[in-house]
CSV table of C-alpha atoms in Angstrom, one decimal:
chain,number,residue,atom,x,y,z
A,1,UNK,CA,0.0,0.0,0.0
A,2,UNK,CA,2.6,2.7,0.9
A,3,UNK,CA,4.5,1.5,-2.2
A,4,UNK,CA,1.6,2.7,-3.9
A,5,UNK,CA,0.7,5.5,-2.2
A,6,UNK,CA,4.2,6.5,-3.1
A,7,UNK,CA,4.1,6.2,-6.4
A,8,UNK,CA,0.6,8.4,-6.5
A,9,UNK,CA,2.2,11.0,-4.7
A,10,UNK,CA,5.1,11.4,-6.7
A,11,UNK,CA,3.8,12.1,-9.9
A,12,UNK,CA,1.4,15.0,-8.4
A,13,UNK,CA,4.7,16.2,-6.4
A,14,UNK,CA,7.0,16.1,-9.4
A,15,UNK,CA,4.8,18.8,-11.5
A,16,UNK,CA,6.2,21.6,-10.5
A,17,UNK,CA,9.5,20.8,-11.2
A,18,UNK,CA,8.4,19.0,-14.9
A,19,UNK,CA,6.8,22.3,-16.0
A,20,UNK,CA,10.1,23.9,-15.4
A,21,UNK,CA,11.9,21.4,-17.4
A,22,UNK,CA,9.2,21.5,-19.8
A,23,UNK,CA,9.3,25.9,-20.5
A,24,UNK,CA,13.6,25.1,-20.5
A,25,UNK,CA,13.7,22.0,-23.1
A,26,UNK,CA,10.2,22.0,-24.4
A,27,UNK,CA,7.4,19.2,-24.6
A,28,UNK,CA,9.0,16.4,-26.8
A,29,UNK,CA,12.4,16.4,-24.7
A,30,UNK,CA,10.6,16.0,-21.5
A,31,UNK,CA,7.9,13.6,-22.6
A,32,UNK,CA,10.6,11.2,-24.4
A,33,UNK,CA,12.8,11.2,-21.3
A,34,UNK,CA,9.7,11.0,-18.9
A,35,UNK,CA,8.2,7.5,-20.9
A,36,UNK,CA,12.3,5.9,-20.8
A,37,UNK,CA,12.7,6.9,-16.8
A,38,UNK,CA,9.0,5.3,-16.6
A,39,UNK,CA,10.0,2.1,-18.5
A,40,UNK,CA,13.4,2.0,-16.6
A,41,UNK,CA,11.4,1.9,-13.7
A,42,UNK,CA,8.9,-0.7,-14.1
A,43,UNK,CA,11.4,-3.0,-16.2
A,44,UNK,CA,13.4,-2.9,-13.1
A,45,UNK,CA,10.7,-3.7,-10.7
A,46,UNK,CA,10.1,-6.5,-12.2
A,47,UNK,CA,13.6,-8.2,-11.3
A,48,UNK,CA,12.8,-7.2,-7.6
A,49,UNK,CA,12.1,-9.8,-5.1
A,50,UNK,CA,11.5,-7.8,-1.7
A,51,UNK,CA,9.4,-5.1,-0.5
A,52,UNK,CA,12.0,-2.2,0.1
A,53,UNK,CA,13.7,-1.6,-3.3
A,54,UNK,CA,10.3,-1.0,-4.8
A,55,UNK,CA,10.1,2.0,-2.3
A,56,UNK,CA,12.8,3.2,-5.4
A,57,UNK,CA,12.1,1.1,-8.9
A,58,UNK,CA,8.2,1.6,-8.3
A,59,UNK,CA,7.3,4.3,-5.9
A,60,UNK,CA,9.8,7.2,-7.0
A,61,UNK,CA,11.1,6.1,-10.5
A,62,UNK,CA,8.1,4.3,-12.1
A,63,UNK,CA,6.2,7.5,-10.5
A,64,UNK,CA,8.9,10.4,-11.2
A,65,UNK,CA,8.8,9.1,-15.1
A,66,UNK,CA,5.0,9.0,-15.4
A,67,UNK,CA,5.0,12.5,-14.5
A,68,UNK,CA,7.1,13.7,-16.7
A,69,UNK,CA,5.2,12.1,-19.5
A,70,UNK,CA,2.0,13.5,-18.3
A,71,UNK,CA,1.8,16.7,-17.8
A,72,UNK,CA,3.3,17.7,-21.2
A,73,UNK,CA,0.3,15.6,-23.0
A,74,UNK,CA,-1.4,18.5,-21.6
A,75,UNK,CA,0.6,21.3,-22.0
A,76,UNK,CA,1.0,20.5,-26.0
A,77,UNK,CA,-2.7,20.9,-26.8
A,78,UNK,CA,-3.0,24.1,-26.6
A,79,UNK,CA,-0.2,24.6,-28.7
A,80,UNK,CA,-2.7,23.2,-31.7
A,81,UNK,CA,-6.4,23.8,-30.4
A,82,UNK,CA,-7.9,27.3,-29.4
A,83,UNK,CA,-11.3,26.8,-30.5
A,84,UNK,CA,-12.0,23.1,-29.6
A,85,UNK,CA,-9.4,22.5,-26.6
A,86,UNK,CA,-11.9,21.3,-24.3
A,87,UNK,CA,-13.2,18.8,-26.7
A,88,UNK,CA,-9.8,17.5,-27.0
A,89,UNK,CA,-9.1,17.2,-23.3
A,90,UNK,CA,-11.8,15.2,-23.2
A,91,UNK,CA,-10.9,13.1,-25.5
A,92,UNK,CA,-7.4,12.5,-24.2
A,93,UNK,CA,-8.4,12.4,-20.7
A,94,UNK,CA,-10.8,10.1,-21.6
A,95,UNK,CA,-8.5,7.5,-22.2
A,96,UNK,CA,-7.4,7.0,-18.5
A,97,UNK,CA,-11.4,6.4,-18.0
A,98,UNK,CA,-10.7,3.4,-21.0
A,99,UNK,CA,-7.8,2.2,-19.2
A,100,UNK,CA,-9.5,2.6,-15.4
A,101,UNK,CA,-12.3,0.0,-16.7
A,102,UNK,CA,-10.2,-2.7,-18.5
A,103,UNK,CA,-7.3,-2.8,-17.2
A,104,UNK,CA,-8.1,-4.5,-13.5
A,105,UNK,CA,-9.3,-7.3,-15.7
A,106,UNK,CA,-6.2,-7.4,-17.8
A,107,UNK,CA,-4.0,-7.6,-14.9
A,108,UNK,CA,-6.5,-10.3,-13.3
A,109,UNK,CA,-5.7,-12.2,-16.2
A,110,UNK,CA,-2.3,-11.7,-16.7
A,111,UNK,CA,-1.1,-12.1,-12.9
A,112,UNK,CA,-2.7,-15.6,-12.9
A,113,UNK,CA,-1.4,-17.1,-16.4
A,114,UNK,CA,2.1,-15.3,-16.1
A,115,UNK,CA,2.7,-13.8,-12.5
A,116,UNK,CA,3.5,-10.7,-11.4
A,117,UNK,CA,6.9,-10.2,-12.6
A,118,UNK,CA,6.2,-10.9,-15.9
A,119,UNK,CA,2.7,-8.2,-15.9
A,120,UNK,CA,5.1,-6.0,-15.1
A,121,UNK,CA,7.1,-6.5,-18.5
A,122,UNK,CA,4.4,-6.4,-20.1
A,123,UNK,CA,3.1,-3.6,-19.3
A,124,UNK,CA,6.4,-2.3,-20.0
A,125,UNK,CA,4.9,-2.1,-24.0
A,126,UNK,CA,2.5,0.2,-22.9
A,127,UNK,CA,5.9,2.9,-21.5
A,128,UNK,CA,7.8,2.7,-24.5
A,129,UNK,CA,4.6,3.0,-27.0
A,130,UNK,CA,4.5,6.2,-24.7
A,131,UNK,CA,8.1,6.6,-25.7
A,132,UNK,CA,7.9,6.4,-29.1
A,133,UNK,CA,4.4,9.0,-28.5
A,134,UNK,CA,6.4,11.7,-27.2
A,135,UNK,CA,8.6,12.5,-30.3
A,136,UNK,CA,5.4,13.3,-32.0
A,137,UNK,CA,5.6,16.4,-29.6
A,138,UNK,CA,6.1,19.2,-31.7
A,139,UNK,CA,5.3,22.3,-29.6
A,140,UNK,CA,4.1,25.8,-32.0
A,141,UNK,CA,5.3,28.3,-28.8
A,142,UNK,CA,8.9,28.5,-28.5
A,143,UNK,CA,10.7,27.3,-25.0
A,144,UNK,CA,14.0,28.6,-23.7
A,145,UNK,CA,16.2,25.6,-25.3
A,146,UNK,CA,14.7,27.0,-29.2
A,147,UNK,CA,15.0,30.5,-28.5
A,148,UNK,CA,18.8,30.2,-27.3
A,149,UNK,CA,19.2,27.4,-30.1
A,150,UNK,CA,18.7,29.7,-32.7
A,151,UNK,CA,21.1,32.1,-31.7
A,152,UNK,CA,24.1,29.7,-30.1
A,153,UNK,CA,24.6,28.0,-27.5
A,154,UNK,CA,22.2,27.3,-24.7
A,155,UNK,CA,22.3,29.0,-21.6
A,156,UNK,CA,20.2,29.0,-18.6
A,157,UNK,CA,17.4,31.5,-18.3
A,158,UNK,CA,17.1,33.6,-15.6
A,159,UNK,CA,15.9,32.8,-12.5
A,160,UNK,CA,12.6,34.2,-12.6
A,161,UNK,CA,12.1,32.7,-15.5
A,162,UNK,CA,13.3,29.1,-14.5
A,163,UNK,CA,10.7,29.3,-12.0
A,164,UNK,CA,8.0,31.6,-12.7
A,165,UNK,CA,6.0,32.4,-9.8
A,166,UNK,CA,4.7,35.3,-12.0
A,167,UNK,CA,1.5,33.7,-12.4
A,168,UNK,CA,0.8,33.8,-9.1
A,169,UNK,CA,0.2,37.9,-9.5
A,170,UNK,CA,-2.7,37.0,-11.3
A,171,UNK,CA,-5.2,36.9,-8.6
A,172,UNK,CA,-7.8,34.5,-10.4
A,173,UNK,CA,-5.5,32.2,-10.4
A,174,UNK,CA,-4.3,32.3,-7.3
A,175,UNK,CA,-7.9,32.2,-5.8
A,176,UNK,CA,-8.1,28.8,-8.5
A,177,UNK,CA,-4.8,27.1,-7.4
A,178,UNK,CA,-5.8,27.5,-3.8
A,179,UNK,CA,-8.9,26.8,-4.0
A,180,UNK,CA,-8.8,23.4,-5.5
A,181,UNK,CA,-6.7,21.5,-3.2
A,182,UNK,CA,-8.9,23.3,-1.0
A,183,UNK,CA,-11.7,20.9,-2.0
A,184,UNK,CA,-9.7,18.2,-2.2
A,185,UNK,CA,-9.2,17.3,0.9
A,186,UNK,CA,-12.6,15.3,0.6
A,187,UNK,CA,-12.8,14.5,-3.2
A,188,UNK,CA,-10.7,11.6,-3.4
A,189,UNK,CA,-11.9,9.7,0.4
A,190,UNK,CA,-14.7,7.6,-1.8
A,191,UNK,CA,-12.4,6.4,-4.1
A,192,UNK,CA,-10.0,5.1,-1.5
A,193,UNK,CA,-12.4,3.5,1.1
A,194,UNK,CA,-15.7,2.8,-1.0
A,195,UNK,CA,-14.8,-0.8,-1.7
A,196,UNK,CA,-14.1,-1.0,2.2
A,197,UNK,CA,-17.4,0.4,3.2
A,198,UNK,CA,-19.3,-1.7,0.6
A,199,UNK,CA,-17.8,-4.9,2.3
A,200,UNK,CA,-18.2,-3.4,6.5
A,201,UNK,CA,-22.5,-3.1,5.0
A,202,UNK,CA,-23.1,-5.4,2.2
A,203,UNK,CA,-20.5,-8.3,2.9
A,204,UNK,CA,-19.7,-10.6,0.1
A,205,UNK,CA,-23.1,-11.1,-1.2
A,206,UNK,CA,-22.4,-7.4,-3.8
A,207,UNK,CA,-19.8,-7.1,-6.7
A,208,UNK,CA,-18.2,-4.1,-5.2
A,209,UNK,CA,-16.2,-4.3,-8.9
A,210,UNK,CA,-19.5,-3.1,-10.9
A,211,UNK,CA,-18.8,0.6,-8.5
A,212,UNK,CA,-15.3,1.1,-10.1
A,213,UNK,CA,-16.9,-0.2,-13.6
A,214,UNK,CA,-19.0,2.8,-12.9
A,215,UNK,CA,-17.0,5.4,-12.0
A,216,UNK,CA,-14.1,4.6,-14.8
A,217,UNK,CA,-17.5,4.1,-17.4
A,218,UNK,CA,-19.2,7.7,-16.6
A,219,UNK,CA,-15.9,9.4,-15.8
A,220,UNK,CA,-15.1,8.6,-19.5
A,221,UNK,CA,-18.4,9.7,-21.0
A,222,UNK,CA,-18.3,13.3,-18.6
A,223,UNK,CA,-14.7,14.0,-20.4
A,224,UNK,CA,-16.3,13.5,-23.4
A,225,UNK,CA,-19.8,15.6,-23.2
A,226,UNK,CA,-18.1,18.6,-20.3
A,227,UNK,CA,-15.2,18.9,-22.9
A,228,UNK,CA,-17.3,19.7,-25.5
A,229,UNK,CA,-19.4,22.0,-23.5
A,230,UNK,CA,-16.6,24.1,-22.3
A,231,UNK,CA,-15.9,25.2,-25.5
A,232,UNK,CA,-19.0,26.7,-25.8
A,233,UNK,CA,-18.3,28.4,-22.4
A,234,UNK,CA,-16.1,31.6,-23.2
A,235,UNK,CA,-13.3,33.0,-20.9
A,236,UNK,CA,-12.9,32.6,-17.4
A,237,UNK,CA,-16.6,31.2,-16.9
A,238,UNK,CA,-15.6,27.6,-17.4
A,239,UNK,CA,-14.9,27.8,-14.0
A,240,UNK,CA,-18.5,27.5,-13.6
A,241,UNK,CA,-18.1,23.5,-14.4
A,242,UNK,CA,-15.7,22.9,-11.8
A,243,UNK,CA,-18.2,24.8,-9.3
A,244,UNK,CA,-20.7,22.4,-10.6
A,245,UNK,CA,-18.8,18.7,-10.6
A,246,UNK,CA,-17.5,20.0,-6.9
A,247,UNK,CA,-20.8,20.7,-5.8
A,248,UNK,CA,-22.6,16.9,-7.2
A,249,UNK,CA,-19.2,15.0,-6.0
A,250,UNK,CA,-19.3,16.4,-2.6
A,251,UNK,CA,-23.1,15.3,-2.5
A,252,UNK,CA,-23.0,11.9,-3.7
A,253,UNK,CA,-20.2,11.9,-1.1
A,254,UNK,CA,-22.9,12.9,1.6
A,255,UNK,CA,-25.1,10.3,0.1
A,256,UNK,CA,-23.1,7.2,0.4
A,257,UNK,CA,-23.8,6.4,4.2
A,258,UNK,CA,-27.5,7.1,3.7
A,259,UNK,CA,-27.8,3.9,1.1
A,260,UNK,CA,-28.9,1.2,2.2
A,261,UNK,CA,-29.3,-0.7,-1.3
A,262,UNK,CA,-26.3,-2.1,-3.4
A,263,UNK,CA,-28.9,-0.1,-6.1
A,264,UNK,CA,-28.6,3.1,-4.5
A,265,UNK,CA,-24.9,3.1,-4.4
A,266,UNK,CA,-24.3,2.8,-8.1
A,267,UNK,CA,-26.8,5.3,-9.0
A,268,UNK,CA,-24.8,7.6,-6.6
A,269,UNK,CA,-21.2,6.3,-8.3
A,270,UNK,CA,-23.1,6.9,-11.7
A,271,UNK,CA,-23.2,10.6,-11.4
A,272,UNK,CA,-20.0,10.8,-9.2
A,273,UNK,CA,-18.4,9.4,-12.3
A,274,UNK,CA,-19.6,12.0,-15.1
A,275,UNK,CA,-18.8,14.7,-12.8
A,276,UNK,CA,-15.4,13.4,-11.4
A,277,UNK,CA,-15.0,13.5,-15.6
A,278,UNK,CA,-15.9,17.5,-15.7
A,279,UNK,CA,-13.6,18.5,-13.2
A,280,UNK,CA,-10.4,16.7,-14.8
A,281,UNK,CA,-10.7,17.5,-18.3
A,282,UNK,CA,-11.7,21.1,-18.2
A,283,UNK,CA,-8.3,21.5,-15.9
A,284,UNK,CA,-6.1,22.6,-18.8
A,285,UNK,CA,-8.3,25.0,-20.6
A,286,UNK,CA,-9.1,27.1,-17.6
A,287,UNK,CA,-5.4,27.4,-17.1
A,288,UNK,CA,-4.4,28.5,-20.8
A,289,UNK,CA,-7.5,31.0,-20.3
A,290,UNK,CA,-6.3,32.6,-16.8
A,291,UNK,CA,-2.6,32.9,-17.2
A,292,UNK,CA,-2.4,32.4,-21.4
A,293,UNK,CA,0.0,29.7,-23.5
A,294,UNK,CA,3.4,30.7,-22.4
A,295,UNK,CA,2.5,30.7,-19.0
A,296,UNK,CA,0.6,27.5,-18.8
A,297,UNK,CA,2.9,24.6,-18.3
A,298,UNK,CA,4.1,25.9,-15.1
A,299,UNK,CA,0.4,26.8,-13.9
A,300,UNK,CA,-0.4,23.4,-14.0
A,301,UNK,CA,2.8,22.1,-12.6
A,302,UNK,CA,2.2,24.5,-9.4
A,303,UNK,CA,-1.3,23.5,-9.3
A,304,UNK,CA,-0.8,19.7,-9.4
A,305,UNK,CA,2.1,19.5,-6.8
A,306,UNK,CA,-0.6,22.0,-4.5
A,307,UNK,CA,-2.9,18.9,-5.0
A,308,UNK,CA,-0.8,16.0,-3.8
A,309,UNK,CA,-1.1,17.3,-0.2
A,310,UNK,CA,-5.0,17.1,0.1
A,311,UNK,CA,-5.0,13.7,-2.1
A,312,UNK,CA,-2.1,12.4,0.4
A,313,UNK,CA,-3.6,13.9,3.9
A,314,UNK,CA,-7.5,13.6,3.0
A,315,UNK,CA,-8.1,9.4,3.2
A,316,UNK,CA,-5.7,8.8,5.6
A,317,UNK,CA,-8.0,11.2,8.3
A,318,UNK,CA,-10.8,9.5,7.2
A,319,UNK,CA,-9.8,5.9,7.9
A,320,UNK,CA,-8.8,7.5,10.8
A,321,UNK,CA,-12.2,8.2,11.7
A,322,UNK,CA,-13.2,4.7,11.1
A,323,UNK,CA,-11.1,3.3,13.2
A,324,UNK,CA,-11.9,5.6,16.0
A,325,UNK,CA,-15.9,5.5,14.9
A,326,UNK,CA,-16.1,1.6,13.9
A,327,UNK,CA,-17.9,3.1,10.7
A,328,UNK,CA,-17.1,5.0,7.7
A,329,UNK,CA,-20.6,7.3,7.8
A,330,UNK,CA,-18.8,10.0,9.5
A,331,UNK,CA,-16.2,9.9,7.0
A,332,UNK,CA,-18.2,10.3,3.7
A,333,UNK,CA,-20.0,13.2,5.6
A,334,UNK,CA,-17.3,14.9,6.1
A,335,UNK,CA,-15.5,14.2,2.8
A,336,UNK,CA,-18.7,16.1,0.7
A,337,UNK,CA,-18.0,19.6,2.9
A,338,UNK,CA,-14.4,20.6,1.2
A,339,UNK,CA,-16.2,20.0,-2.5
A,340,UNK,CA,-18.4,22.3,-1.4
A,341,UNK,CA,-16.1,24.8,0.2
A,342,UNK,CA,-13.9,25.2,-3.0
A,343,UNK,CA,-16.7,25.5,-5.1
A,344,UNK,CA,-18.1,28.2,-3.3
A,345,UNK,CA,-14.4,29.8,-3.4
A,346,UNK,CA,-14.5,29.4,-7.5
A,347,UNK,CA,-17.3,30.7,-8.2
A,348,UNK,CA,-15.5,34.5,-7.5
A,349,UNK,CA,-13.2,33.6,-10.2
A,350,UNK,CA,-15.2,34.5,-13.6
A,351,UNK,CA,-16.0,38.0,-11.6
A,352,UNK,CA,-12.3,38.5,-10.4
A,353,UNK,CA,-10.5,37.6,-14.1
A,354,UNK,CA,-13.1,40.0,-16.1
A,355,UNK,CA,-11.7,43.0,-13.9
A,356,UNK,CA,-8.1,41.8,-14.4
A,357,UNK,CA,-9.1,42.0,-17.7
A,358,UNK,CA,-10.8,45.6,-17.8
A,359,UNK,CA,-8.0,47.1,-15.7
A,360,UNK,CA,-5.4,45.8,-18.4
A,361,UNK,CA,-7.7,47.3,-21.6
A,362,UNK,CA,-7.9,50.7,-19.7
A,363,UNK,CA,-3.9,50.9,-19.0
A,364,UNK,CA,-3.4,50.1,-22.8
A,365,UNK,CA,-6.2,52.5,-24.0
A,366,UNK,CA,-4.2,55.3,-21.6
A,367,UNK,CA,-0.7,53.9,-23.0
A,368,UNK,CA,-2.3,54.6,-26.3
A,369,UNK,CA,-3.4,57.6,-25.5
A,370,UNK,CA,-0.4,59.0,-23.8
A,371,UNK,CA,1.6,58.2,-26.8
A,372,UNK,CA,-0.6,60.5,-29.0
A,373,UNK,CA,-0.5,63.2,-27.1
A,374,UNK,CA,3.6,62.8,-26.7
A,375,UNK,CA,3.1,62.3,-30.3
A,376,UNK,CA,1.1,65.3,-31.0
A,377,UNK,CA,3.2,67.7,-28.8
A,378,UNK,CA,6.4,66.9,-30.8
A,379,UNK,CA,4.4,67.7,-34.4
A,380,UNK,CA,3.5,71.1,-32.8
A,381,UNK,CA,7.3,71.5,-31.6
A,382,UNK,CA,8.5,70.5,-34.6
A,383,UNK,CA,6.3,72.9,-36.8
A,384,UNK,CA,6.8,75.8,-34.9
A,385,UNK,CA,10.9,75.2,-35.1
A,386,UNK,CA,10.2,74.6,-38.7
A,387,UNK,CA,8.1,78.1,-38.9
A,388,UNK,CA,11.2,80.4,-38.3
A,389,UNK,CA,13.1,79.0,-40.7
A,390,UNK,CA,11.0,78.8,-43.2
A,391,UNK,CA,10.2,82.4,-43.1
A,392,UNK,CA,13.8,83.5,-42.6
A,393,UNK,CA,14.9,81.9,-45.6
A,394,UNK,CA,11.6,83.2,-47.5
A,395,UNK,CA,12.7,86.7,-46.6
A,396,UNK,CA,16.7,85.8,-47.7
């Protein structure tokens, strides 16, 4: 379990430092890299025999390389889509919903035909296909290694540009990257202990399976149908979606305890599922909109390493609970108030950004403005100068 846990943490964790290896070398460098660290990592887990050097082939490498694949999958869409980028998050998001549904029963039947060692080299095709994915990367906004390519040798940015905690003056997004691990401090305590509280009420007599065949099922559809709905969203107010899929998610949460049918329970994983969907795959195209394509890659790095503290801290308080409660009711209660607290805090966000926005035309229209006049004031200096001389060489 903490091998695991590990890994889960590390890719979240490793995002702020991927983005700024992504704006230095650009999206195909650190995608290629990422997928061989990944491979290295699970090819040599699979030669391991004990617990403790997983801690390092699994946990940190197998993790560390899966980040650095990730988040420039995301980061290289909007360098093609404008128009249709939440469509296409959806669609690529989506395929983690594909893979959440059919691969537990591809490892079932791989681990008891083959073992574990050998699932592990096999799943080793699915790294380097990532590999070989990566050099498709070809990112349309320059990064630091191109720019300096062109003119030489490379040399290290600046420092504040290495790590730019410049989009944290933008207030909209500060109010969105705090406000989201805010809420997920509950949003993730189903998905750890739902199978455990199916078993504590039901027993054996339920397929706790068909729950995570829901989730991963409607997850995949909500990619697919909120995608495609943001785009029809303009600006800032796709925020609006995350308010929403915060707001259901930490009410199904609430609902949990109060069913008493095996029915009830996947009707409530059902629409945990579409909107668990909504909140992931409109992630990217609310960053490109508050901090804009050059700035993106390390918004999302800062904002997924701000999430691996509530993913990491919120289910182990609440099998705390259990064990002090006997009962995970007091759990799933509380895991549906932070949803709801961090909506609430988003939904400032499409107000906040469209006065960032105003300020920013009305100092351009008074740049503009100021430079006519300067403009103006040196044509009437420079026709009165020209008046003198004009009339002292008419009279010569």
């Amino acid at each position: 379990a903490w091998v695991s846990s590990l890994s889960m943490g590390m890719v979240f964790f490793c995002s702020p430092i991927v983005s700024i290896f992504t704006d230095m070398f650009g999206c195909r460098k650190v995608a290629v890299i990422g997928a061989a660290v990944g491979f290295a990592g699970l090819l040599s887990s699979s030669f391991v025999s004990t617990i403790e050097p997983l801690y390092f082939t699994y946990g940190i490498l197998f993790a560390c390389g899966c980040s650095f694949a990730y988040q420039p999958s995301l980061v290289i869409l909007g360098h093609y889509f404008k128009q249709r980028l939440g469509l296409v998050n959806g669609i690529v998001t989506a395929g983690s919903s594909l893979f959440t549904v059919s691969l537990p029963f591809l490892l079932r039947v791989l681990i008891d035909s083959v073992g574990l060692y050998n699932t592990l080299r096999v799943l080793c095709i699915l790294m380097f296909i990532l590999f070989l994915a990566g050099f498709t990367y070809k990112p349309l906004v320059s990064s630091a290694k191109d720019k300096e390519g062109e003119k030489g040798k490379f040399r290290f940015p600046p420092q504040k540009k290495i790590c730019n905690f410049s989009v944290f003056k933008v207030l909209s997004y500060r109010i969105w990257a705090f406000g989201i691990p805010a809420a997920l401090f509950g949003y993730f305590v189903p998905y750890v202990h739902l199978m455990k509280h199916v078993k504590d009420r039901f027993g054996d007599s339920v397929p706790e399976e068909v729950l995570l065949l829901c989730l991963g099922i409607t997850s995949g559809v909500g990619r697919l149908i909120f995608g495609r709905v943001a785009d029809y969203i303009p600006g800032a107010k796709k925020v609006y979606l995350q308010v929403a899929s915060f707001f259901f998610i930490g009410l199904m949460s609430m609902m949990i305890p109060l069913c008493h049918v095996f029915g009830g329970l996947i009707a409530v994983c059902l629409f945990m599922g579409l909107f668990d969907g909504c909140f992931i795959c409109i992630m990217a195209p609310i960053a490109f909109e508050l901090v804009g394509a050059q700035d993106v890659s390390q918004a999302i790095g800062f904002l997924l390493g701000l999430m691996s503290v509530p993913m990491t801290v919120g289910p182990p308080i609440a099998g705390l609970l259990r064990d002090q409660l006997g009962t995970y009711d007091v759990a799933f209660y509380l895991a549906g108030v932070p949803p709801l607290i961090g909506g609430a805090i988003l939904c400032v966000i499409p107000w906040v950004h469209e006065r960032q926005k105003l300020k920013e035309r009305a100092r351009s229209v008074d740049r503009e403005t100021t430079e006519k006049m300067l403009e103006n004031e040196n044509t009437v200096v420079l026709d009165t100068m020209e008046k003198p001389v004009k009339e002292m060489e008419s009279g010569v």
